[in-house]
Coordinates of N, CA, C and O in Angstrom, one line a residue:
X367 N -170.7 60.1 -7.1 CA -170.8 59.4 -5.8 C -170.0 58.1 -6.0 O -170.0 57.5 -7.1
X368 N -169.4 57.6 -5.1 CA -168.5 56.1 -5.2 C -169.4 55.6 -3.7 O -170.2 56.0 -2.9
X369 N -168.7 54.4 -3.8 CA -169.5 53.3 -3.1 C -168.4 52.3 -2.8 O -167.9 51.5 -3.6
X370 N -168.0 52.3 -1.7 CA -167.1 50.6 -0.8 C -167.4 50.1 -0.2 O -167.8 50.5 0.9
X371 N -167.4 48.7 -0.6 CA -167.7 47.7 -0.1 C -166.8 46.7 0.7 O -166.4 45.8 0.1
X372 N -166.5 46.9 1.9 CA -165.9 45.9 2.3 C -166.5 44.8 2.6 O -167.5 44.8 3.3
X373 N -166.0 43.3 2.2 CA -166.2 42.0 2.3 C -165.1 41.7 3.2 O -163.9 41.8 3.0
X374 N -165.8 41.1 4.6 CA -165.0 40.4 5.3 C -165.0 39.0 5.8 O -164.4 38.5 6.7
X375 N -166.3 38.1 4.6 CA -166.3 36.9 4.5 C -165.1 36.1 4.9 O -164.0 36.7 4.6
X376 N -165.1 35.2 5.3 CA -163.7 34.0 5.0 C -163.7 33.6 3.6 O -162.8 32.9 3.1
X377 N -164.9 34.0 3.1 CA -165.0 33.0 1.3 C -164.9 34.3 0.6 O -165.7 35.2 0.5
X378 N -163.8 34.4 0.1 CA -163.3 35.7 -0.7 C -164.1 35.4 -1.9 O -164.5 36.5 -2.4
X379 N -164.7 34.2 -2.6 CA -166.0 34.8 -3.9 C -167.6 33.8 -3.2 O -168.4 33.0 -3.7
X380 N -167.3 34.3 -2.2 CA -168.6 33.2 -1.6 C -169.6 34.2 -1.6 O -169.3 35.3 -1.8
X381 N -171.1 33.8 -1.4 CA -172.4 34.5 -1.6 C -172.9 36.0 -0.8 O -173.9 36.6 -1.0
X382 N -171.6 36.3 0.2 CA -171.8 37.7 0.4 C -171.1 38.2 -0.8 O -172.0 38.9 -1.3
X383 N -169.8 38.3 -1.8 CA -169.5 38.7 -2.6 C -170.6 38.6 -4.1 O -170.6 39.4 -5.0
X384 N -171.2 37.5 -3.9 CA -172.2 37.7 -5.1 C -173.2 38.6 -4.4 O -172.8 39.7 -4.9
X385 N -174.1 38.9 -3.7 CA -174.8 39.6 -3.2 C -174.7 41.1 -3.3 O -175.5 41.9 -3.5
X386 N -172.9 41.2 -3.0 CA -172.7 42.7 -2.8 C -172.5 43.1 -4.8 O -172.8 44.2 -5.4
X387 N -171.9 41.8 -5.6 CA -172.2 42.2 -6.7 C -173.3 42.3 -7.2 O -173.4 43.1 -8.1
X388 N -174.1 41.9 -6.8 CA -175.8 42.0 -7.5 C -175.9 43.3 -7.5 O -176.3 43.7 -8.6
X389 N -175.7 44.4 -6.6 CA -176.1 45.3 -5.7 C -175.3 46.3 -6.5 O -175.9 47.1 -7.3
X390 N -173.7 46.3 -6.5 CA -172.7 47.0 -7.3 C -173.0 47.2 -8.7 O -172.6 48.2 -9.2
X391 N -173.7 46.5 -9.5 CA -174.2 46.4 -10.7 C -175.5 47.0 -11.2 O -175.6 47.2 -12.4
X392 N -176.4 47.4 -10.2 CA -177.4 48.0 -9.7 C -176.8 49.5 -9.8 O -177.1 50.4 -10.6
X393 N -175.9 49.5 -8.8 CA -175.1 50.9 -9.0 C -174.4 51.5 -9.9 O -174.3 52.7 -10.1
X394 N -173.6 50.5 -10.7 CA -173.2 51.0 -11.8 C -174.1 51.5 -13.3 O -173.7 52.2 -14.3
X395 N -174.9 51.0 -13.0 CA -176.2 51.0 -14.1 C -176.6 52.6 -13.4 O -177.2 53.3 -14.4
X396 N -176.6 52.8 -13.1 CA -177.2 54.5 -12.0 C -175.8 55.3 -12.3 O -175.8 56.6 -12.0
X397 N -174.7 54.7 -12.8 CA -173.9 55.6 -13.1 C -173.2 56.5 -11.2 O -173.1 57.7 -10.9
X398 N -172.9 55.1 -10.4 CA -172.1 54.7 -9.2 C -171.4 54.6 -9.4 O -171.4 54.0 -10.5
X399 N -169.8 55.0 -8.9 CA -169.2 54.0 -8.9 C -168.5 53.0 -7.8 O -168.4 53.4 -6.7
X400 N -168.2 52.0 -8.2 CA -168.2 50.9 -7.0 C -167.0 50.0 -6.9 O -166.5 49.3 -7.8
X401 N -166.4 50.0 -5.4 CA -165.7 49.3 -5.2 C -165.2 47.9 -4.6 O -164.0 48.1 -4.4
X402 N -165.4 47.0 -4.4 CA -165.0 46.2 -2.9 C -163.6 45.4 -2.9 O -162.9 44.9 -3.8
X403 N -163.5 45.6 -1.6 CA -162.1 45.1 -0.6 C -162.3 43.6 -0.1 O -163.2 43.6 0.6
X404 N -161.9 42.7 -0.2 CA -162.4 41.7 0.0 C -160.9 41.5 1.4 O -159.9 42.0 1.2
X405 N -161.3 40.7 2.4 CA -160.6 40.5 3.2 C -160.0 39.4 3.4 O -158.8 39.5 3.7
X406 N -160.9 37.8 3.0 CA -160.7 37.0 3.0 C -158.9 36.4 2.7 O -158.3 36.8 1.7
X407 N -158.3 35.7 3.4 CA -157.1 35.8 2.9 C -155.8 36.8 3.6 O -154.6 36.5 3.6
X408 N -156.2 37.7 3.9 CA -155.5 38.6 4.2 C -155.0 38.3 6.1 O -155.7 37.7 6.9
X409 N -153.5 39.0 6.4 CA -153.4 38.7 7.8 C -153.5 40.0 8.4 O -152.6 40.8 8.4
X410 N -154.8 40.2 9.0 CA -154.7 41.4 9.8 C -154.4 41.5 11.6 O -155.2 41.2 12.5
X411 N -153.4 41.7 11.8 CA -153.2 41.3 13.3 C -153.5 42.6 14.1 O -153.8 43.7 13.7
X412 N -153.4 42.0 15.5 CA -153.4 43.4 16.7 C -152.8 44.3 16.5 O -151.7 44.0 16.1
X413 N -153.2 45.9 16.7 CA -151.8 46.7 17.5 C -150.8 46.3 18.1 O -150.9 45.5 19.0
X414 N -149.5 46.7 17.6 CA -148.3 46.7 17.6 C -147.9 47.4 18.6 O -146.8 47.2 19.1
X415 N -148.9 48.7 19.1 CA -148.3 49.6 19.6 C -147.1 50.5 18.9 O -146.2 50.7 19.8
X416 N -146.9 51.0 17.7 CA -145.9 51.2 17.2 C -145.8 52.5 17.4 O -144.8 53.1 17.0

């Protein structure tokens, strides 16, 4: 099984990111494995209509 996490915080290592690691570590110990995407930082704009 895998596991993604997207973080869409504005604080790319702020306390949703520790949280979701608390959690991810939990899962990896269970033999999960786990991912997250952090958003913070990134420019995601509107459709382009392309």
């Amino acid at each position: 099984m895998k596991v993604l996490g997207i973080n869409s915080s504005a604080r790319k290592d702020g306390n949703t990111a520790i949280l979701m690691g608390k959690v991810f570590e939990a899962l990896n110990r269970a033999d999960i494995e786990t991912e997250m995407v952090q958003l913070a930082g990134q420019m995601i704009g509107p459709c382009k209509a392309c």
